[in-house]
Each structure stands twice: as C-alpha cells, then as structure tokens.
PDB file of C-alpha atoms and ligand atoms in Angstrom:
ATOM      1  CA  UNK A  11     108.333  77.593 113.395  1.00  0.00           C
ATOM      2  CA  UNK A  12     107.621  73.953 112.530  1.00  0.00           C
ATOM      3  CA  UNK A  13     110.017  72.344 110.087  1.00  0.00           C
ATOM      4  CA  UNK A  14     109.114  73.172 106.503  1.00  0.00           C
ATOM      5  CA  UNK A  15     106.742  75.966 107.545  1.00  0.00           C
ATOM      6  CA  UNK A  16     107.393  79.371 106.067  1.00  0.00           C
ATOM      7  CA  UNK A  17     108.620  81.896 108.575  1.00  0.00           C
ATOM      8  CA  UNK A  18     106.371  84.917 109.130  1.00  0.00           C
ATOM      9  CA  UNK A  19     107.619  88.110 107.522  1.00  0.00           C
ATOM     10  CA  UNK A  20     108.450  91.354 109.283  1.00  0.00           C
ATOM     11  CA  UNK A  21     107.129  94.880 108.967  1.00  0.00           C
ATOM     12  CA  UNK A  22     109.661  97.345 107.625  1.00  0.00           C
ATOM     13  CA  UNK A  23     108.868 101.025 108.132  1.00  0.00           C
ATOM     14  CA  UNK A  24     110.856 103.265 105.809  1.00  0.00           C
ATOM     15  CA  UNK A  25     110.764 106.990 106.481  1.00  0.00           C
ATOM     16  CA  UNK A  26     112.787 109.934 105.308  1.00  0.00           C
ATOM     17  CA  UNK A  27     112.342 113.423 103.929  1.00  0.00           C
ATOM     18  CA  UNK A  28     111.464 114.226 100.325  1.00  0.00           C
ATOM     19  CA  UNK A  29     114.791 114.167  98.496  1.00  0.00           C
ATOM     20  CA  UNK A  30     116.327 111.528 100.765  1.00  0.00           C
ATOM     21  CA  UNK A  31     115.998 108.861  98.105  1.00  0.00           C
ATOM     22  CA  UNK A  32     113.398 106.908 100.079  1.00  0.00           C
ATOM     23  CA  UNK A  33     111.126 106.198  97.121  1.00  0.00           C
ATOM     24  CA  UNK A  34     114.047 105.181  94.898  1.00  0.00           C
ATOM     25  CA  UNK A  35     115.365 102.876  97.595  1.00  0.00           C
ATOM     26  CA  UNK A  36     111.990 101.189  98.078  1.00  0.00           C
ATOM     27  CA  UNK A  37     111.630 100.690  94.310  1.00  0.00           C
ATOM     28  CA  UNK A  38     115.112  99.138  94.172  1.00  0.00           C
ATOM     29  CA  UNK A  39     114.360  96.737  97.049  1.00  0.00           C
ATOM     30  CA  UNK A  40     111.192  95.585  95.269  1.00  0.00           C
ATOM     31  CA  UNK A  41     113.078  95.217  91.966  1.00  0.00           C
ATOM     32  CA  UNK A  42     115.937  93.202  93.480  1.00  0.00           C
ATOM     33  CA  UNK A  43     113.989  91.054  95.936  1.00  0.00           C
ATOM     34  CA  UNK A  44     110.393  90.633  94.724  1.00  0.00           C
ATOM     35  CA  UNK A  45     110.138  87.271  96.472  1.00  0.00           C
ATOM     36  CA  UNK A  46     111.008  88.711  99.883  1.00  0.00           C
ATOM     37  CA  UNK A  47     109.378  92.145 100.007  1.00  0.00           C
ATOM     38  CA  UNK A  48     106.002  93.631  99.202  1.00  0.00           C
ATOM     39  CA  UNK A  49     104.839  97.235  99.444  1.00  0.00           C
ATOM     40  CA  UNK A  50     101.796  97.946 101.577  1.00  0.00           C
ATOM     41  CA  UNK A  51      98.944  99.520  99.609  1.00  0.00           C
ATOM     42  CA  UNK A  52      97.355 102.262 101.720  1.00  0.00           C
ATOM     43  CA  UNK A  53      93.675 103.116 101.891  1.00  0.00           C
ATOM     44  CA  UNK A  54      92.724 106.681 101.080  1.00  0.00           C
ATOM     45  CA  UNK A  55      89.530 108.724 100.855  1.00  0.00           C
ATOM     46  CA  UNK A  56      90.931 111.057  98.226  1.00  0.00           C
ATOM     47  CA  UNK A  57      89.913 110.709  94.578  1.00  0.00           C
ATOM     48  CA  UNK A  58      92.231 108.798  92.245  1.00  0.00           C
ATOM     49  CA  UNK A  59      94.488 110.919  90.075  1.00  0.00           C
ATOM     50  CA  UNK A  60      94.943 110.243  86.367  1.00  0.00           C
ATOM     51  CA  UNK A  61      96.644 106.897  85.889  1.00  0.00           C
ATOM     52  CA  UNK A  62      96.180 105.722  89.468  1.00  0.00           C
ATOM     53  CA  UNK A  63      94.789 102.216  89.776  1.00  0.00           C
ATOM     54  CA  UNK A  64      92.634 101.003  92.669  1.00  0.00           C
ATOM     55  CA  UNK A  65      94.493  98.297  94.575  1.00  0.00           C
ATOM     56  CA  UNK A  66      97.847  99.213  93.030  1.00  0.00           C
ATOM     57  CA  UNK A  67      98.590 102.801  94.052  1.00  0.00           C
ATOM     58  CA  UNK A  68      95.965 103.024  96.778  1.00  0.00           C
ATOM     59  CA  UNK A  69      92.741 101.373  97.810  1.00  0.00           C
ATOM     60  CA  UNK A  70      90.275 104.173  97.200  1.00  0.00           C
ATOM     61  CA  UNK A  71      87.516 104.000  99.814  1.00  0.00           C
ATOM     62  CA  UNK A  72      84.701 106.218 101.057  1.00  0.00           C
ATOM     63  CA  UNK A  73      84.891 108.351 104.196  1.00  0.00           C
ATOM     64  CA  UNK A  74      82.280 106.046 105.763  1.00  0.00           C
ATOM     65  CA  UNK A  75      84.368 102.952 105.126  1.00  0.00           C
ATOM     66  CA  UNK A  76      87.424 104.757 106.463  1.00  0.00           C
ATOM     67  CA  UNK A  77      85.616 105.556 109.727  1.00  0.00           C
ATOM     68  CA  UNK A  78      84.306 102.003 109.985  1.00  0.00           C
ATOM     69  CA  UNK A  79      87.839 100.647 109.601  1.00  0.00           C
ATOM     70  CA  UNK A  80      89.025 102.928 112.393  1.00  0.00           C
ATOM     71  CA  UNK A  81      86.240 101.652 114.660  1.00  0.00           C
ATOM     72  CA  UNK A  82      87.157  98.061 113.845  1.00  0.00           C
ATOM     73  CA  UNK A  83      90.815  98.805 114.571  1.00  0.00           C
ATOM     74  CA  UNK A  84      91.667  97.810 111.036  1.00  0.00           C
ATOM     75  CA  UNK A  85      94.393 100.426 110.547  1.00  0.00           C
ATOM     76  CA  UNK A  86      97.897  99.863 111.864  1.00  0.00           C
ATOM     77  CA  UNK A  87      98.238 103.623 111.579  1.00  0.00           C
ATOM     78  CA  UNK A  88      96.315 106.396 109.916  1.00  0.00           C
ATOM     79  CA  UNK A  89      96.515 110.112 109.289  1.00  0.00           C
ATOM     80  CA  UNK A  90      93.869 112.710 108.610  1.00  0.00           C
ATOM     81  CA  UNK A  91      95.240 115.666 106.713  1.00  0.00           C
ATOM     82  CA  UNK A  92      93.759 119.151 106.817  1.00  0.00           C
ATOM     83  CA  UNK A  93      92.089 119.010 103.395  1.00  0.00           C
ATOM     84  CA  UNK A  94      90.036 116.073 104.686  1.00  0.00           C
ATOM     85  CA  UNK A  95      92.057 113.482 102.835  1.00  0.00           C
ATOM     86  CA  UNK A  96      92.549 110.424 104.987  1.00  0.00           C
ATOM     87  CA  UNK A  97      95.207 107.765 104.641  1.00  0.00           C
ATOM     88  CA  UNK A  98      95.629 104.504 106.511  1.00  0.00           C
ATOM     89  CA  UNK A  99      97.655 101.299 106.495  1.00  0.00           C
ATOM     90  CA  UNK A 100      95.231  98.354 106.417  1.00  0.00           C
ATOM     91  CA  UNK A 101      95.930  95.673 108.963  1.00  0.00           C
ATOM     92  CA  UNK A 102      94.305  92.861 106.918  1.00  0.00           C
ATOM     93  CA  UNK A 103      96.580  93.376 103.890  1.00  0.00           C
ATOM     94  CA  UNK A 104      99.694  93.556 106.069  1.00  0.00           C
ATOM     95  CA  UNK A 105      98.723  90.451 108.098  1.00  0.00           C
ATOM     96  CA  UNK A 106      98.027  88.446 104.950  1.00  0.00           C
ATOM     97  CA  UNK A 107     101.428  89.261 103.474  1.00  0.00           C
ATOM     98  CA  UNK A 108     103.275  88.644 106.762  1.00  0.00           C
ATOM     99  CA  UNK A 109     101.645  85.216 106.952  1.00  0.00           C
ATOM    100  CA  UNK A 110     102.824  84.505 103.407  1.00  0.00           C
ATOM    101  CA  UNK A 111     106.355  85.116 104.715  1.00  0.00           C
ATOM    102  CA  UNK A 112     106.799  88.511 103.042  1.00  0.00           C
ATOM    103  CA  UNK A 113     108.481  91.512 104.584  1.00  0.00           C
ATOM    104  CA  UNK A 114     105.935  94.300 104.229  1.00  0.00           C
ATOM    105  CA  UNK A 115     107.304  97.772 103.497  1.00  0.00           C
ATOM    106  CA  UNK A 116     105.392 100.755 104.871  1.00  0.00           C
ATOM    107  CA  UNK A 117     106.594 104.030 103.374  1.00  0.00           C
ATOM    108  CA  UNK A 118     105.192 106.372 106.011  1.00  0.00           C
ATOM    109  CA  UNK A 119     106.234 109.318 108.179  1.00  0.00           C
ATOM    110  CA  UNK A 120     107.727 109.144 111.689  1.00  0.00           C
ATOM    111  CA  UNK A 121     104.380 109.710 113.389  1.00  0.00           C
ATOM    112  CA  UNK A 122     102.886 106.772 111.498  1.00  0.00           C
ATOM    113  CA  UNK A 123     105.996 104.697 112.187  1.00  0.00           C
ATOM    114  CA  UNK A 124     105.556 105.220 115.928  1.00  0.00           C
ATOM    115  CA  UNK A 125     101.906 104.126 115.740  1.00  0.00           C
ATOM    116  CA  UNK A 126     102.883 100.923 113.939  1.00  0.00           C
ATOM    117  CA  UNK A 127     105.715 100.179 116.357  1.00  0.00           C
ATOM    118  CA  UNK A 128     103.303 100.468 119.304  1.00  0.00           C
ATOM    119  CA  UNK A 129     100.822  98.047 117.706  1.00  0.00           C
ATOM    120  CA  UNK A 130     103.267  95.598 116.151  1.00  0.00           C
ATOM    121  CA  UNK A 131     106.305  94.765 118.282  1.00  0.00           C
ATOM    122  CA  UNK A 132     109.179  93.553 116.152  1.00  0.00           C
ATOM    123  CA  UNK A 133     108.617  96.228 113.503  1.00  0.00           C
ATOM    124  CA  UNK A 134     111.911  97.375 112.005  1.00  0.00           C
ATOM    125  CA  UNK A 135     112.217 101.142 111.532  1.00  0.00           C
ATOM    126  CA  UNK A 136     114.708 102.518 109.038  1.00  0.00           C
ATOM    127  CA  UNK A 137     115.342 106.179 108.283  1.00  0.00           C
ATOM    128  CA  UNK A 138     116.635 106.951 104.804  1.00  0.00           C
ATOM    129  CA  UNK A 139     118.719 110.099 105.199  1.00  0.00           C
ATOM    130  CA  UNK A 140     120.611 112.294 102.738  1.00  0.00           C
ATOM    131  CA  UNK A 141     124.414 112.502 103.307  1.00  0.00           C
ATOM    132  CA  UNK A 142     123.919 116.059 104.665  1.00  0.00           C
ATOM    133  CA  UNK A 143     121.488 119.007 104.542  1.00  0.00           C
ATOM    134  CA  UNK A 144     123.141 120.861 101.609  1.00  0.00           C
ATOM    135  CA  UNK A 145     122.791 117.668  99.524  1.00  0.00           C
ATOM    136  CA  UNK A 146     119.113 117.424 100.485  1.00  0.00           C
ATOM    137  CA  UNK A 147     118.593 121.029  99.351  1.00  0.00           C
ATOM    138  CA  UNK A 148     120.463 120.390  96.100  1.00  0.00           C
ATOM    139  CA  UNK A 149     118.300 117.344  95.365  1.00  0.00           C
ATOM    140  CA  UNK A 150     115.061 119.204  96.099  1.00  0.00           C
ATOM    141  CA  UNK A 151     116.101 122.081  93.838  1.00  0.00           C
ATOM    142  CA  UNK A 152     117.314 119.651  91.181  1.00  0.00           C
ATOM    143  CA  UNK A 153     113.816 118.313  90.675  1.00  0.00           C
ATOM    144  CA  UNK A 154     112.872 121.704  89.238  1.00  0.00           C
ATOM    145  CA  UNK A 155     109.187 121.049  89.773  1.00  0.00           C
ATOM    146  CA  UNK A 156     108.456 123.058  92.919  1.00  0.00           C
ATOM    147  CA  UNK A 157     108.269 126.749  93.781  1.00  0.00           C
ATOM    148  CA  UNK A 158     110.837 128.369  96.098  1.00  0.00           C
ATOM    149  CA  UNK A 159     108.208 128.486  98.845  1.00  0.00           C
ATOM    150  CA  UNK A 160     107.443 124.782  98.442  1.00  0.00           C
ATOM    151  CA  UNK A 161     111.170 123.892  98.466  1.00  0.00           C
ATOM    152  CA  UNK A 162     111.742 125.815 101.710  1.00  0.00           C
ATOM    153  CA  UNK A 163     108.684 124.175 103.271  1.00  0.00           C
ATOM    154  CA  UNK A 164     109.883 120.701 102.272  1.00  0.00           C
ATOM    155  CA  UNK A 165     113.376 121.456 103.593  1.00  0.00           C
ATOM    156  CA  UNK A 166     112.009 122.539 106.970  1.00  0.00           C
ATOM    157  CA  UNK A 167     109.779 119.457 107.119  1.00  0.00           C
ATOM    158  CA  UNK A 168     112.724 117.284 106.090  1.00  0.00           C
ATOM    159  CA  UNK A 169     114.919 118.690 108.841  1.00  0.00           C
ATOM    160  CA  UNK A 170     112.164 118.019 111.390  1.00  0.00           C
ATOM    161  CA  UNK A 171     111.866 114.426 110.177  1.00  0.00           C
ATOM    162  CA  UNK A 172     115.649 113.895 110.416  1.00  0.00           C
ATOM    163  CA  UNK A 173     115.728 115.316 113.932  1.00  0.00           C
ATOM    164  CA  UNK A 174     113.562 112.375 114.987  1.00  0.00           C
ATOM    165  CA  UNK A 175     116.098 109.832 113.761  1.00  0.00           C
ATOM    166  CA  UNK A 176     116.773 108.692 117.342  1.00  0.00           C
ATOM    167  CA  UNK A 177     113.348 107.069 117.429  1.00  0.00           C
ATOM    168  CA  UNK A 178     114.421 104.730 114.632  1.00  0.00           C
ATOM    169  CA  UNK A 179     116.440 101.500 114.685  1.00  0.00           C
ATOM    170  CA  UNK A 180     118.667 102.113 111.662  1.00  0.00           C
ATOM    171  CA  UNK A 181     119.773 104.881 109.346  1.00  0.00           C
ATOM    172  CA  UNK A 182     120.766 104.289 105.727  1.00  0.00           C
ATOM    173  CA  UNK A 183     122.104 106.844 103.243  1.00  0.00           C
ATOM    174  CA  UNK A 184     121.666 106.902  99.504  1.00  0.00           C
ATOM    175  CA  UNK A 185     125.013 107.936  98.014  1.00  0.00           C
ATOM    176  CA  UNK A 186     125.034 109.958  94.763  1.00  0.00           C
ATOM    177  CA  UNK A 187     124.514 107.694  91.779  1.00  0.00           C
ATOM    178  CA  UNK A 188     124.204 104.449  93.734  1.00  0.00           C
ATOM    179  CA  UNK A 189     120.725 103.116  94.367  1.00  0.00           C
ATOM    180  CA  UNK A 190     121.732  99.493  94.805  1.00  0.00           C
ATOM    181  CA  UNK A 191     123.870  99.592  97.955  1.00  0.00           C
ATOM    182  CA  UNK A 192     121.156 101.018 100.244  1.00  0.00           C
ATOM    183  CA  UNK A 193     118.702  98.373  98.996  1.00  0.00           C
ATOM    184  CA  UNK A 194     121.246  95.601  99.618  1.00  0.00           C
ATOM    185  CA  UNK A 195     122.035  97.053 103.049  1.00  0.00           C
ATOM    186  CA  UNK A 196     118.371  97.132 104.025  1.00  0.00           C
ATOM    187  CA  UNK A 197     117.914  93.508 102.991  1.00  0.00           C
ATOM    188  CA  UNK A 198     120.936  92.586 105.147  1.00  0.00           C
ATOM    189  CA  UNK A 199     119.360  94.424 108.085  1.00  0.00           C
ATOM    190  CA  UNK A 200     116.118  92.477 107.631  1.00  0.00           C
ATOM    191  CA  UNK A 201     117.984  89.175 107.457  1.00  0.00           C
ATOM    192  CA  UNK A 202     119.862  89.967 110.668  1.00  0.00           C
ATOM    193  CA  UNK A 203     116.624  91.076 112.342  1.00  0.00           C
ATOM    194  CA  UNK A 204     114.970  87.766 111.464  1.00  0.00           C
ATOM    195  CA  UNK A 205     117.706  85.968 113.439  1.00  0.00           C
ATOM    196  CA  UNK A 206     116.933  87.794 116.673  1.00  0.00           C
ATOM    197  CA  UNK A 207     116.265  85.271 119.432  1.00  0.00           C
ATOM    198  CA  UNK A 208     113.006  87.020 120.398  1.00  0.00           C
ATOM    199  CA  UNK A 209     111.779  86.553 116.837  1.00  0.00           C
ATOM    200  CA  UNK A 210     112.482  82.804 117.001  1.00  0.00           C
ATOM    201  CA  UNK A 211     110.525  81.763 120.076  1.00  0.00           C
ATOM    202  CA  UNK A 212     109.275  78.515 118.476  1.00  0.00           C
ATOM    203  CA  UNK A 213     112.752  77.508 117.433  1.00  0.00           C
ATOM    204  CA  UNK A 214     114.099  78.349 120.874  1.00  0.00           C
ATOM    205  CA  UNK A 215     111.414  76.120 122.444  1.00  0.00           C
ATOM    206  CA  UNK A 216     112.987  73.067 120.761  1.00  0.00           C
ATOM    207  CA  UNK A 217     115.890  73.408 123.152  1.00  0.00           C
ATOM    208  CA  UNK A 218     114.297  74.815 126.278  1.00  0.00           C
ATOM    209  CA  UNK A 219     110.768  73.433 126.125  1.00  0.00           C
ATOM    210  CA  UNK A 220     107.521  75.370 126.070  1.00  0.00           C
ATOM    211  CA  UNK A 221     107.713  76.344 129.737  1.00  0.00           C
ATOM    212  CA  UNK A 222     111.034  78.154 129.512  1.00  0.00           C
ATOM    213  CA  UNK A 223     110.845  81.909 130.118  1.00  0.00           C
TER     214      UNK A 223
HETATM  215  P1  5GP B 312      99.277 111.687  98.010  1.00  0.00           P
HETATM  216  O1  5GP B 312      97.843 112.088  98.155  1.00  0.00           O
HETATM  217  O2  5GP B 312     100.091 112.743  97.314  1.00  0.00           O
HETATM  218  O3  5GP B 312      99.419 110.334  97.343  1.00  0.00           O
HETATM  219  O4  5GP B 312      99.889 111.520  99.480  1.00  0.00           O
HETATM  220  C1  5GP B 312      99.810 112.581 100.381  1.00  0.00           C
HETATM  221  C2  5GP B 312     100.545 112.222 101.653  1.00  0.00           C
HETATM  222  O5  5GP B 312      99.928 111.108 102.297  1.00  0.00           O
HETATM  223  C3  5GP B 312     101.993 111.817 101.413  1.00  0.00           C
HETATM  224  O6  5GP B 312     102.804 112.533 102.316  1.00  0.00           O
HETATM  225  C4  5GP B 312     101.997 110.341 101.732  1.00  0.00           C
HETATM  226  O7  5GP B 312     103.245 109.914 102.236  1.00  0.00           O
HETATM  227  C5  5GP B 312     100.923 110.243 102.787  1.00  0.00           C
HETATM  228  N1  5GP B 312     100.415 108.874 102.915  1.00  0.00           N
HETATM  229  C6  5GP B 312     100.119 107.999 101.916  1.00  0.00           C
HETATM  230  N2  5GP B 312      99.700 106.824 102.417  1.00  0.00           N
HETATM  231  C7  5GP B 312      99.740 106.946 103.771  1.00  0.00           C
HETATM  232  C8  5GP B 312      99.403 106.049 104.852  1.00  0.00           C
HETATM  233  O8  5GP B 312      99.016 104.890 104.699  1.00  0.00           O
HETATM  234  N3  5GP B 312      99.563 106.550 106.106  1.00  0.00           N
HETATM  235  C9  5GP B 312     100.001 107.812 106.346  1.00  0.00           C
HETATM  236  N4  5GP B 312     100.132 108.190 107.614  1.00  0.00           N
HETATM  237  N5  5GP B 312     100.315 108.686 105.361  1.00  0.00           N
HETATM  238  C10 5GP B 312     100.184 108.251 104.089  1.00  0.00           C
END
C-alpha cells in the first residue's frame, strides 16, 4: 500500500441459521459503520416480490444472463435451487467495493462460503450462532409466521449449518436483547484481520525489499 492510498477492503462471509440473529447483526453493522462496510447485492433469476427494488434487494437478471455470468466466471459463488431459482454473488460488484476500501458482507450459507474462500484467499468467515439450540427453537417459534412443519425443517437445517462451524474462522453469538455487541465484535475482528502480515505484503516490502519471501 503506497502512502495515502486507500487499503483494499476484505470479504466478510456471514452465515448462520434462521433465528441466529444473522440478519439483525448485518443490519446493525451497516447502521453503525456505513463508511466501512457494504452489503453485496446478489443476482437472482427469480421475479421481484412486491416492494423489492432492482439493484437494492437483488439484481434481477434473466436465466440467459445468469448462465453467461457463470461461463465468464463472474460469480464468486452461486446456487441453483430446486424450483429453478438461481442466486449468485457477482464478482464485479464485490471487486469494485473492495477497491474502494470497503469490507463487503456476503450473507450466504456455508456451501457458498466455502466457494468464496476457495476463490478469494483472505476471506473472513464468521458464523453467527444462537447461544444454544433451545434458544434457536424459541426464536423460530416466537416469529409466529411459520407452520410447525416449517419450524422443524428450519431447526434441522439450522443444526446442520451449526455442525459445520469448524469450517469457519470465528463464531459470534447474539445475546438476548443486545444487537450492538455482536456488530462491534465483528468490526473488531475485521480490524484485527486487516493487520495480518500476509494482508500487508506491500507494507512489509518497505522493510525487506521486493525480493524477500
Ligand atoms: P429469497 O428468494 O427468499 O430472497 O432467497 C432464497 C434463498 O436464497 C435464501 O436462503 C437466501 O439466503 C439465498 N440466497 C440469496 N442470495 C444468494 C446468493 O447470492 N448466493 C447463494 N448461494 N444463496 C443466496
């Protein structure tokens, strides 16, 4: 990094089961630190729902454009779901924001997180976990919007997601009634990550020269 130049941002993958508080945590990070973080806007082939705005909630694209982007390796990760709805994280958007010095948040599942990690070394992976499984169940039931069958399905999926925690770098919990501390903690993690020697190769070269291993 030359003096005065803005340091490139980092990719932050945030995963966690429904009811973990992942969405709330991401919203709080963006509210507290709008200068440092930006949320990646995914591409999707599904139709917009009422109130959804192109470029804000998703970039709504055709199936043909989706396939073209895959061919051009323009997705850092993508998923095709059974009802033929496709979702992908666009590389161009992420690159642009990283170059502006922003940390780019990807709110995706573990499978997607692993794809991004493989393509983008230096990605930071954080799992947002509930304090325990009974709390997760209580939160899912507390929403009061889903059927018993849907709740049990989400719980099973949530447990599966949490069992993959070992693949992640950090785990953060959202305590009852406190949305701020996990957001502050995650920002601290990102600040520490940015000080890793491997992420400061240019700075290191000032002392060891370009040829140093
Ligand atoms: P919805 O259609 O309800 O907005 O999202 C359906 C599912 O797609 C959710 O589980 C959501 O997390 C997932 N999803 C949204 N964007 C992406 C993306 O960019 N990549 C992947 N892998 N999944 C996504």
